[in-house]
Amino acid sequence: MNDMRQSQIFPTSKLEEADGPGLNPTANRTMGDIIAARFSRRGFLKGSMASAAIAATVSPLALLAADEARAQSASVFNFPEVDAGVDADHHVAEGYDADILLRWGDKVFADAPEFDPLNQSEAAQERQFGYNNDFVGFIPLEGSADRGLLVVNHEYTNEHLMFPGVVTMQNGEMAVADATEDRANIEMAAHGGTIIELRRENGKWTPVTDGALNRRITAKTEMLLTGPAAGHDRMKTSEDATGTKVLGTINNCAGGVTPWGTYIMAEENIHGYFLGTLPEGHAEAGNYDRLGVPGASYQWGNFHKRFDVGQEPNEPNRFGWIVEVDVMDPTSTPKKRTALGRFKHEGAESVVAADGRVVFYLGDDERFDYVYKFVTAGTYNPDDRAANMDLLDEGALYVARFDEDGSMVWLPLTHGEGPLTAENGFNSQADVMIETRRAADLLEATPMDRPEDIQPNPQTGRAYVMLTNNTKREEANAANPRVENAFGHIIEILETDGDFTATTGRWEILLQCGDPAMAEVGATFSTETTKNGWFGMPDNAAIDADGRLWVSTDGNSMADTGRTDGLWAVDTEGEARGTSRLFYRVPVGGELCGPCPTEDMTTFFVAVQHPADGGEDWEGHGRVSYYEDLSTRWPDFKDDMPVRPSVVAITKQGGGRIG
Ligand code: FEO
Ligand code: CA
Ligand code: CA
Ligand code: CA
């Protein structure tokens, strides 16, 4: 999700909209001028000094030839780059197929009704693929290389694209009608996640609607709270005196698949689902302010009192968690794992450390919020799946401080340590987990430019942090070196001794994003990167089986980048480090999520989110895009079918490894 919902309803500046509210009230520590030394070191050397040194003795033509040869020999990627641009369709590198696998409204169960956008119902939507696919994971099924489960998050809903007759245009501005009860229930059913079996024939995966493990999870699915905050008084409501049972999960952005094959759904922008007014002087007021609760973007609270903080003041404490789903039992109760903290969780990608403990990297996607990691207390048992099922209930949560000399410290969020005491309102570990952001503020973690997906590379002991943007930054710090950072950057963490459980490490900026042809942007892509290869707003990432980095983006679909979002292949090693090239791009208005390469690298699943949510800046449309007047009707391109967010399966023509 690229924004708060109000801004979709009243589009203003696309760039502003892509930023989120920015709620951290603590002062950024001033690091002023220390940027220079770490700014663009590698790119600068390669781009100017290195070339200049060689150019003194070699002709420009020979230099160019040498550059091309080096680019070809050094990159670990080999595919013909897609031309960046904006149009109504998606595009993949020549020699590859991009096949639509699952669209909003497609059957998840054999008995599901056919998709009928003019007569959508809650009952139908509960049996069909949900809206705005974000995280995608693939869990192979034992016994066959050609069977697996696809797990997909449905982050949020775009009413103006989903429902006929809800938009009225006034002076070029769009107004969306308030939800009816039926519409609110459809929206709730379109949230959550999908688990669906895939089978492969002749190299192509297709959904199996009668798969025994198929499941829809929605904003009404019963879940259990586990870990330190479960059962705490602050988690109790009028409908749940135990403080352990909660209905549904919302705004599931990215996520993860654990080493033991469970599905992780991260709850991100939860604030917008709550409305109403907290009772005067309520103890949770500060807690909710820090998260922007109630954001009142949805009207569910008019029909379900638990989303009205005036009537059910503790309900927001039951959201903002990491959710774990046992996909092998379609009747299992998903668990909200409170040991991983409560904030606007982007995702939770994990890696098994050398000693068998499992490390989860966690981003809090808000301007000036933080990077976290969770280290399990127990160790992973590869021979006994059941033994791993509660690993996420015990462990240590850390928040990152990035120091100006390139070192970093992981600060423990442990009750009783440092400032995390009763004196500061933390009476137990439950309090620390419920108000993770405030605890991290007190530890003086480094405020970041919207931490999104963080992807560990098990082969190198490094992890890649996507920092999507922060146009509100007025003071730089070493790890966030650009003020008014419109295009974001990527940080590479090097854990001490390559040990993912380490509490110290080093860090380096892999890339400052944006157009390298505009000096004022300060982008640091390598000079081998073409005009198609640069990107802004990194959001999700994947490390493939060969240890290569792929990055997907959120927010390029605007006139001043001349490109939609897409999937870029980014070199991280040797001479080619910092070289990026475009592999796939989405239709106008879309965002690319969930890049998920299969272990054998023969299929790359990607999620095209909110296509047609935009079009004002594109000459092919040039006006507000909504159900009755869409900037694209991808992927069906039929007059009676709206645009549909979809998961796409990319394969190489004739088979073989991708990239
Ligand atoms: Fe839902 Fe942080 O993007
Ligand atoms: Ca995003
Ligand atoms: Ca995201
Ligand atoms: Ca990822």
XYZ file of C-alpha atoms and ligand atoms in Angstrom:
665
model
C 0.000 0.000 0.000
C 1.488 3.292 -0.962
C -0.507 5.685 1.097
C -3.293 6.607 3.395
C -6.702 6.078 1.943
C -7.875 9.643 2.135
C -5.313 10.589 -0.431
C -6.608 7.986 -2.886
C -10.049 9.410 -2.554
C -8.813 12.939 -3.057
C -5.713 12.570 -5.186
C -3.345 15.477 -4.906
C 0.350 15.165 -5.530
C 1.269 11.573 -6.323
C 4.521 11.958 -4.504
C 2.900 13.216 -1.332
C 0.400 10.432 -1.493
C 3.179 7.879 -1.610
C 4.558 8.920 1.724
C 2.267 8.063 4.633
C 1.634 10.366 7.576
C 4.914 10.252 9.499
C 4.050 10.033 13.155
C 7.310 9.761 15.059
C 7.356 12.781 17.383
C 10.899 12.220 18.643
C 13.653 14.460 17.378
C 15.988 12.929 14.821
C 19.481 12.970 16.090
C 21.425 15.527 14.087
C 24.205 14.102 12.020
C 24.380 17.083 9.764
C 27.358 17.062 7.498
C 28.753 13.603 8.047
C 26.922 12.448 4.943
C 29.647 13.288 2.496
C 32.125 10.534 3.246
C 29.620 7.734 2.824
C 27.631 9.414 0.079
C 27.843 7.596 -3.189
C 31.356 6.327 -2.610
C 31.261 3.408 -4.954
C 29.199 5.119 -7.632
C 31.430 8.165 -7.502
C 34.592 6.138 -7.920
C 33.210 4.121 -10.766
C 31.444 7.033 -12.392
C 34.060 9.714 -12.328
C 37.461 9.082 -10.819
C 37.946 5.629 -12.269
C 36.832 6.713 -15.721
C 38.818 9.910 -15.533
C 41.991 8.053 -14.600
C 41.616 5.665 -17.496
C 40.503 8.355 -19.918
C 43.815 10.119 -19.597
C 45.440 7.370 -21.643
C 42.665 5.598 -23.548
C 40.419 6.887 -26.314
C 36.757 7.481 -25.438
C 35.679 4.820 -27.934
C 37.926 2.185 -26.408
C 36.678 3.219 -22.984
C 33.085 2.746 -24.097
C 33.878 -0.701 -25.500
C 35.633 -1.623 -22.280
C 32.622 -0.425 -20.268
C 30.272 -2.557 -22.315
C 32.474 -5.616 -22.025
C 32.759 -5.133 -18.288
C 29.017 -4.684 -17.901
C 28.386 -7.890 -19.770
C 31.001 -9.957 -18.027
C 30.508 -8.690 -14.509
C 26.751 -8.796 -14.037
C 25.234 -11.978 -12.672
C 22.110 -11.269 -14.718
C 21.638 -12.041 -18.370
C 18.360 -11.003 -19.967
C 17.327 -8.356 -22.490
C 16.137 -5.324 -20.568
C 12.551 -4.110 -20.849
C 12.041 -0.500 -21.984
C 10.773 1.588 -19.084
C 7.533 3.415 -19.811
C 3.859 3.806 -19.006
C 0.966 2.111 -20.779
C -2.121 0.002 -20.134
C -0.396 -3.387 -20.226
C 2.379 -5.214 -18.417
C 5.672 -6.079 -20.098
C 8.329 -8.709 -19.454
C 11.797 -9.204 -20.889
C 11.934 -10.662 -24.390
C 12.094 -14.442 -24.329
C 9.859 -14.701 -21.265
C 6.133 -15.263 -20.727
C 4.139 -13.338 -18.127
C 0.930 -15.360 -17.616
C -1.995 -14.250 -15.460
C -2.308 -16.826 -12.679
C -4.975 -15.442 -10.314
C -7.155 -12.360 -10.600
C -9.337 -10.607 -8.054
C -12.630 -12.538 -8.087
C -11.220 -15.805 -9.425
C -12.474 -18.984 -7.765
C -10.416 -20.222 -4.837
C -12.821 -23.145 -4.359
C -14.511 -25.262 -7.017
C -17.949 -24.297 -5.705
C -17.247 -20.563 -5.656
C -19.582 -18.395 -7.735
C -18.349 -16.883 -10.988
C -17.037 -13.338 -10.568
C -19.838 -10.847 -11.216
C -18.550 -7.342 -10.509
C -21.998 -5.758 -10.847
C -23.451 -8.050 -8.187
C -20.586 -8.775 -5.833
C -21.514 -10.168 -2.415
C -19.731 -11.001 0.805
C -20.549 -14.699 0.394
C -19.062 -14.745 -3.116
C -15.983 -12.757 -2.135
C -15.256 -15.143 0.744
C -14.859 -17.943 -1.841
C -12.953 -15.871 -4.385
C -9.458 -14.420 -4.679
C -9.269 -11.160 -2.701
C -8.254 -7.656 -3.710
C -4.846 -5.972 -3.961
C -2.531 -8.947 -3.839
C 0.688 -8.013 -2.042
C 2.982 -10.640 -0.480
C 3.359 -13.866 -2.471
C 4.988 -16.991 -1.076
C 5.361 -20.460 -2.516
C 5.432 -23.542 -0.277
C 6.277 -26.771 -2.145
C 4.159 -29.803 -1.273
C 5.983 -32.976 -0.417
C 6.023 -35.804 -2.869
C 6.032 -33.820 -6.097
C 8.100 -31.088 -7.670
C 4.977 -30.058 -9.535
C 2.667 -29.262 -6.609
C 2.811 -26.396 -4.163
C 0.790 -23.871 -2.201
C 0.698 -20.258 -3.231
C 0.057 -17.918 -0.293
C -1.013 -14.372 -1.120
C -1.848 -11.357 1.048
C -4.758 -9.065 0.144
C -3.613 -5.805 1.619
C -6.480 -3.377 1.112
C -9.381 -2.413 -1.128
C -9.792 0.392 -3.682
C -13.505 1.172 -3.619
C -13.333 3.565 -6.568
C -11.917 0.785 -8.766
C -13.929 -2.140 -7.330
C -17.490 -0.946 -7.082
C -19.786 0.526 -9.744
C -21.659 3.700 -8.890
C -19.688 4.824 -5.837
C -17.770 7.709 -7.404
C -19.055 11.159 -8.172
C -16.786 13.687 -9.835
C -16.886 17.279 -8.634
C -14.660 19.828 -10.374
C -12.248 17.111 -11.431
C -12.049 15.724 -7.894
C -13.308 12.302 -7.004
C -15.676 11.724 -4.089
C -16.387 8.173 -2.983
C -19.711 7.362 -1.330
C -19.629 6.095 2.259
C -19.866 2.347 2.630
C -23.165 0.561 3.041
C -23.149 -2.444 5.364
C -23.070 -4.818 2.394
C -20.132 -2.985 0.859
C -18.234 -2.931 4.141
C -18.686 -6.696 4.423
C -17.471 -7.250 0.859
C -14.433 -5.099 1.635
C -13.735 -7.180 4.740
C -14.000 -10.388 2.714
C -11.649 -8.983 0.052
C -8.962 -8.391 2.728
C -6.752 -11.018 4.363
C -5.107 -13.766 2.404
C -5.495 -16.709 0.038
C -3.915 -20.137 0.254
C -4.342 -22.106 -2.970
C -2.774 -25.212 -4.440
C -0.919 -24.914 -7.741
C -0.012 -27.711 -10.102
C 2.563 -27.574 -12.863
C 2.059 -29.097 -16.301
C 4.354 -28.507 -19.247
C 6.303 -25.970 -17.233
C 3.282 -23.783 -16.358
C 1.572 -23.501 -12.977
C -2.221 -23.399 -12.718
C -4.509 -23.019 -9.672
C -6.279 -26.147 -8.393
C -9.691 -24.998 -7.139
C -10.426 -28.338 -5.474
C -7.139 -28.345 -3.550
C -7.751 -29.774 -0.071
C -5.677 -27.052 1.591
C -7.247 -24.076 -0.189
C -8.358 -21.369 2.177
C -9.499 -17.756 2.346
C -8.556 -15.722 5.395
C -10.471 -12.455 5.878
C -11.011 -9.568 8.274
C -13.439 -11.857 10.109
C -11.388 -15.073 10.470
C -10.974 -16.109 14.108
C -7.390 -15.785 15.334
C -5.486 -16.360 18.549
C -3.150 -13.903 20.248
C -0.036 -15.623 21.598
C 3.208 -14.510 23.241
C 3.933 -11.827 25.869
C 0.934 -9.553 25.219
C -1.690 -12.313 24.936
C -4.281 -12.142 27.695
C -3.074 -8.778 28.995
C -5.757 -6.396 30.266
C -4.951 -3.994 27.417
C -5.963 -6.737 24.959
C -9.389 -7.419 26.477
C -12.636 -6.251 24.893
C -16.339 -6.588 25.650
C -16.491 -9.531 23.252
C -13.285 -11.194 24.443
C -12.731 -11.200 28.186
C -9.681 -13.462 27.710
C -7.693 -10.966 25.628
C -6.604 -13.840 23.398
C -9.242 -14.166 20.672
C -9.503 -11.688 17.842
C -11.458 -11.643 14.605
C -9.513 -11.100 11.439
C -6.353 -9.577 10.114
C -6.109 -6.337 8.143
C -3.782 -4.492 5.816
C -1.519 -7.475 5.286
C 1.290 -5.970 3.284
C 4.350 -8.135 2.787
C 5.026 -11.229 4.872
C 7.163 -14.307 4.684
C 7.359 -18.078 4.644
C 9.123 -19.556 7.666
C 11.783 -22.270 7.339
C 9.158 -24.679 8.751
C 6.687 -23.806 6.007
C 4.170 -21.556 7.728
C 2.779 -18.404 6.143
C 3.479 -15.004 7.695
C 1.090 -12.096 7.138
C 2.287 -8.695 8.376
C -0.334 -6.202 9.598
C 0.727 -2.778 8.344
C -1.495 0.328 8.107
C -4.052 -0.709 10.721
C -4.978 2.806 11.819
C -7.300 3.521 8.901
C -9.735 0.781 9.873
C -10.718 2.429 13.163
C -13.088 5.343 13.595
C -14.838 7.121 16.461
C -13.484 8.972 19.465
C -11.586 7.446 22.352
C -13.262 8.193 25.728
C -11.880 11.381 27.312
C -8.590 10.799 29.118
C -8.323 7.153 27.996
C -5.031 5.467 28.885
C -4.388 4.363 25.274
C -4.498 7.891 23.831
C -0.714 8.276 23.522
C -0.294 4.751 22.218
C -2.883 5.347 19.496
C -1.522 8.773 18.553
C 1.840 7.205 17.818
C 0.138 4.909 15.271
C -2.378 7.396 13.858
C -5.369 5.497 15.328
C -8.180 6.174 14.516
C -7.428 6.930 10.871
C -11.093 6.572 9.824
C -10.392 5.653 6.207
C -12.888 2.771 6.243
C -16.415 2.825 7.617
C -16.518 -0.716 8.974
C -16.940 0.723 12.476
C -20.416 1.956 11.523
C -21.521 -1.669 11.292
C -19.028 -3.547 13.474
C -18.548 -1.757 16.787
C -15.129 -3.298 17.379
C -13.743 -0.879 14.780
C -15.174 2.097 16.708
C -12.701 3.130 19.415
C -15.481 4.954 21.275
C -17.270 1.659 21.798
C -14.361 -0.791 21.923
C -11.305 1.187 23.016
C -8.868 -1.738 23.282
C -9.542 -3.283 19.864
C -6.691 -1.459 18.055
C -4.213 -3.160 20.420
C -5.211 -6.451 18.801
C -3.905 -5.359 15.383
C -0.457 -4.377 14.142
C 1.066 -7.799 14.719
C 2.817 -10.535 12.777
C 0.334 -13.328 11.973
C 1.440 -16.955 11.459
C -0.729 -19.433 9.555
C -0.272 -23.222 9.473
C -1.089 -23.830 5.824
C -1.072 -27.614 6.170
C -4.299 -27.523 8.200
C -7.033 -25.412 6.597
C -8.964 -25.417 9.891
C -6.023 -24.160 11.954
C -6.423 -20.928 13.915
C -3.960 -18.273 12.702
C -1.825 -16.860 15.507
C -0.872 -13.261 16.114
C 2.655 -13.550 17.495
C 3.010 -10.656 19.923
C 6.688 -11.375 20.660
C 7.539 -9.684 17.334
C 6.177 -6.338 18.441
C 3.330 -4.117 17.364
C 3.838 -1.467 14.710
C 3.142 -1.015 10.991
C 4.722 -4.285 10.009
C 5.807 -4.382 6.372
C 6.958 -7.995 6.330
C 8.945 -10.693 8.095
C 11.582 -12.429 5.993
C 13.639 -14.983 7.866
C 16.853 -16.945 7.819
C 18.242 -19.801 9.919
C 21.411 -18.681 11.718
C 24.452 -20.913 12.084
C 23.416 -21.984 15.589
C 19.911 -22.950 14.462
C 18.060 -19.964 15.875
C 15.854 -18.194 13.369
C 16.127 -14.489 12.632
C 13.240 -12.401 11.277
C 13.885 -8.951 9.781
C 11.045 -6.481 10.320
C 10.433 -3.026 8.857
C 8.059 -0.447 10.345
C 6.743 1.394 7.316
C 6.286 4.951 8.426
C 8.397 8.011 7.898
C 10.982 8.235 10.689
C 10.268 4.760 12.022
C 12.568 1.875 12.575
C 14.259 -1.326 11.442
C 13.842 -4.351 13.738
C 14.860 -7.963 13.973
C 13.585 -10.851 16.067
C 15.788 -13.762 17.130
C 13.996 -16.898 18.330
C 15.014 -18.346 21.699
C 14.678 -21.918 20.428
C 16.366 -23.494 17.446
C 14.874 -24.735 14.202
C 14.451 -28.483 13.883
C 14.431 -29.416 10.179
C 13.358 -32.997 10.992
C 10.339 -32.208 13.144
C 7.932 -29.608 11.804
C 5.711 -29.740 14.894
C 8.647 -28.823 17.123
C 8.953 -25.455 15.347
C 5.339 -24.400 15.504
C 5.673 -22.068 18.499
C 9.199 -20.757 17.894
C 7.736 -17.295 17.342
C 6.429 -17.024 20.905
C 9.807 -16.688 22.592
C 12.822 -14.678 21.626
C 14.432 -11.268 21.583
C 13.220 -8.276 19.604
C 15.834 -5.673 18.646
C 15.697 -2.260 17.006
C 18.517 -0.883 14.879
C 20.748 2.092 15.521
C 22.817 2.951 12.441
C 25.907 4.873 13.464
C 27.685 7.423 11.348
C 30.929 5.448 11.133
C 29.200 2.574 9.326
C 28.742 0.430 12.405
C 25.402 -0.523 13.860
C 23.928 -1.848 17.081
C 20.829 -3.957 17.601
C 19.211 -2.627 20.791
C 17.127 -5.136 22.785
C 13.486 -4.302 23.483
C 13.483 -6.122 26.779
C 11.379 -5.068 29.742
C 13.463 -3.919 32.721
C 16.509 -3.061 30.618
C 17.582 0.550 30.127
C 14.615 2.919 29.988
C 12.020 0.169 29.473
C 10.804 0.243 33.064
C 7.696 1.098 35.068
C 9.022 4.623 35.421
C 8.342 5.064 31.714
C 5.048 3.199 31.774
C 6.366 -0.226 30.836
C 5.192 -2.615 33.548
C 5.863 -5.825 31.674
C 7.093 -7.224 28.376
C 3.455 -7.038 27.236
C 3.604 -3.237 27.518
C 6.864 -3.149 25.555
C 5.318 -5.225 22.781
C 2.039 -3.260 22.669
C 3.929 0.039 22.429
C 6.988 -1.092 20.518
C 7.433 2.250 18.790
C 7.567 4.216 22.033
C 10.015 1.728 23.501
C 12.232 2.088 20.429
C 12.010 5.896 20.679
C 13.415 5.677 24.220
C 16.271 3.455 23.048
C 17.174 6.147 20.482
C 16.915 3.914 17.459
C 17.675 5.561 14.108
C 14.628 7.110 12.416
C 14.524 5.841 8.863
C 13.006 6.751 5.505
C 10.097 4.252 5.674
C 11.541 0.758 6.166
C 9.801 -1.745 3.916
C 10.864 -5.303 3.060
C 14.178 -6.479 4.540
C 15.660 -9.471 2.761
C 18.450 -11.556 4.286
C 20.891 -13.339 1.977
C 21.745 -16.663 3.657
C 24.788 -17.074 1.404
C 26.541 -13.908 2.546
C 25.360 -12.993 6.051
C 24.037 -9.721 4.694
C 20.543 -8.241 4.600
C 19.020 -5.637 2.281
C 16.736 -2.941 3.692
C 14.311 -1.256 1.289
C 13.727 2.368 2.362
C 11.023 3.595 0.100
C 11.080 7.415 0.488
C 10.581 10.303 2.900
C 9.897 13.712 1.421
C 9.367 15.103 4.921
C 12.965 14.561 5.994
C 14.575 17.895 6.816
C 17.645 16.597 8.618
C 19.788 13.836 7.210
C 21.461 11.125 9.250
C 24.174 8.809 8.023
C 21.840 5.975 7.086
C 19.289 8.365 5.583
C 21.579 10.812 3.839
C 19.166 12.743 1.643
C 16.751 15.399 2.850
C 13.394 15.366 1.055
C 14.203 11.829 -0.019
C 11.679 11.352 -2.808
C 13.105 8.172 -4.315
C 14.349 6.105 -1.394
C 17.451 3.982 -0.964
C 18.681 0.501 -0.118
C 20.920 -0.272 2.847
C 23.086 -3.368 3.023
C 23.579 -4.736 6.541
C 26.628 -6.896 7.205
C 26.031 -8.767 10.445
C 29.201 -9.246 12.512
C 30.988 -12.426 11.378
C 28.075 -13.067 9.044
C 26.099 -14.224 12.081
C 22.461 -13.211 11.695
C 21.934 -13.333 15.477
C 24.715 -10.780 16.071
C 23.849 -7.670 18.078
C 26.332 -5.541 16.154
C 27.124 -5.155 12.508
C 28.170 -2.806 9.767
C 26.120 -1.142 7.104
C 26.581 0.507 3.776
C 24.283 2.190 1.299
C 23.919 -0.114 -1.698
C 21.911 2.372 -3.748
C 20.405 5.801 -3.573
C 17.509 5.592 -5.978
C 16.122 7.961 -8.596
C 17.190 9.168 -12.014
C 21.000 9.271 -12.208
C 20.779 11.712 -15.128
C 19.494 14.396 -12.739
C 22.456 15.423 -10.612
C 20.298 17.037 -7.932
C 18.613 13.688 -7.232
C 21.877 12.181 -6.011
C 21.190 8.679 -7.311
C 24.082 6.222 -7.162
C 23.293 3.522 -9.694
C 26.412 2.288 -11.456
C 27.293 3.953 -14.722
C 26.409 0.686 -16.502
C 22.773 1.188 -15.519
C 20.743 2.268 -18.558
C 17.917 4.798 -18.730
C 15.540 1.851 -18.245
C 17.433 0.373 -15.355
C 17.070 2.985 -12.644
C 14.106 3.077 -10.290
C 12.690 4.924 -7.313
C 10.785 3.775 -4.219
C 12.126 0.288 -3.520
C 9.492 -1.653 -1.559
C 9.787 -5.439 -1.789
C 12.811 -7.587 -2.496
C 13.753 -11.177 -3.079
C 17.007 -13.088 -2.945
C 16.905 -15.962 -5.413
C 18.525 -19.389 -5.056
C 21.702 -18.017 -6.621
C 21.891 -15.250 -4.001
C 20.908 -12.540 -6.474
C 18.863 -9.492 -5.459
C 15.577 -8.529 -7.135
C 13.759 -5.350 -6.140
C 10.160 -4.311 -6.778
C 8.877 -0.779 -6.451
C 5.908 1.277 -5.266
C 5.347 4.745 -6.626
C 7.040 5.190 -10.011
C 3.754 5.386 -11.891
C 3.910 9.103 -12.367
C 4.856 11.507 -15.106
C 8.154 12.658 -13.677
C 9.750 9.208 -13.695
C 8.355 8.225 -17.103
C 7.904 4.692 -15.871
C 5.555 2.430 -13.999
C 6.630 0.225 -11.127
C 8.301 -3.050 -11.871
C 10.829 -5.702 -11.009
C 14.488 -4.799 -11.266
C 17.528 -7.094 -11.062
C 20.263 -5.484 -8.962
C 23.881 -6.592 -8.854
C 25.413 -6.518 -5.387
C 28.876 -7.999 -6.010
C 32.132 -6.954 -7.619
C 32.446 -4.551 -10.508
C 28.756 -4.694 -11.342
C 27.599 -3.695 -7.840
C 24.912 -1.047 -8.104
C 23.923 -2.002 -11.646
C 20.190 -2.389 -12.094
C 18.112 -3.526 -15.035
C 14.391 -3.738 -15.688
C 12.908 -7.250 -16.033
C 9.161 -6.640 -15.791
C 6.856 -3.653 -15.523
C 3.234 -3.238 -14.497
C 0.299 -1.440 -16.145
C -0.420 2.226 -15.418
C -1.266 3.028 -11.804
C -0.035 -0.314 -10.489
C 2.564 -1.259 -7.922
C 4.631 -4.430 -8.026
C 4.610 -6.594 -4.907
C 5.572 -10.008 -3.678
C 8.386 -10.965 -6.011
C 8.723 -14.690 -5.351
C 11.149 -16.822 -7.332
C 10.732 -20.586 -7.005
C 13.682 -22.504 -5.603
C 14.542 -23.891 -9.051
C 14.314 -20.360 -10.546
C 12.067 -21.568 -13.378
C 9.099 -19.441 -12.242
C 8.917 -15.948 -10.806
C 5.567 -15.108 -9.189
C 4.801 -11.394 -8.920
C 1.751 -9.480 -7.668
C 0.369 -6.512 -9.584
C -1.354 -4.332 -6.997
C -3.851 -1.502 -7.601
C -3.480 -1.237 -11.405
C -5.493 1.727 -12.780
C -5.180 3.573 -9.457
C -3.908 6.558 -11.348
C -3.780 7.769 -14.895
C -4.034 11.526 -14.408
C -0.427 12.068 -15.442
C -0.413 9.620 -18.317
C -1.216 10.979 -21.756
C -3.122 7.768 -22.588
C -5.739 8.678 -19.954
C -5.030 12.102 -18.480
C -7.860 12.165 -15.930
C -8.986 10.529 -12.699
C -9.371 6.770 -13.016
C -12.347 5.004 -11.436
C -14.738 2.116 -12.089
C -16.700 3.843 -14.848
C -13.654 5.447 -16.492
C -10.577 3.280 -15.927
C -7.083 4.062 -17.138
C -6.656 0.344 -17.875
C -8.893 -2.732 -17.858
C -5.925 -5.047 -17.386
C -5.734 -7.982 -17.512
C -9.013 -8.897 -19.281
C -9.402 -5.767 -21.423
C -13.153 -6.366 -21.651
C -15.668 -3.524 -21.501
C -17.803 -5.332 -18.929
C -14.906 -6.277 -16.669
C -13.118 -3.856 -14.323
C -9.386 -3.741 -13.793
C -8.291 -6.661 -11.588
C -5.211 -6.869 -9.373
C -3.578 -10.181 -10.287
C -0.738 -12.543 -9.544
C 1.423 -13.194 -12.592
C 3.669 -16.203 -13.221
C 6.784 -15.410 -15.257
C 8.591 -18.251 -17.029
C 11.253 -18.512 -19.681
C 9.953 -19.512 -23.082
C 10.980 -23.103 -23.677
C 11.777 -23.496 -19.963
C 14.940 -22.930 -17.990
C 16.304 -20.698 -15.279
C 15.214 -17.079 -15.159
C 17.477 -14.106 -15.430
Fe 2.130 -1.773 2.261
Fe 4.852 -0.673 3.203
O 3.787 -1.046 1.827
Ca 4.865 0.622 -0.089
Ca 4.915 -2.864 0.700
Ca 10.673 -10.235 0.199
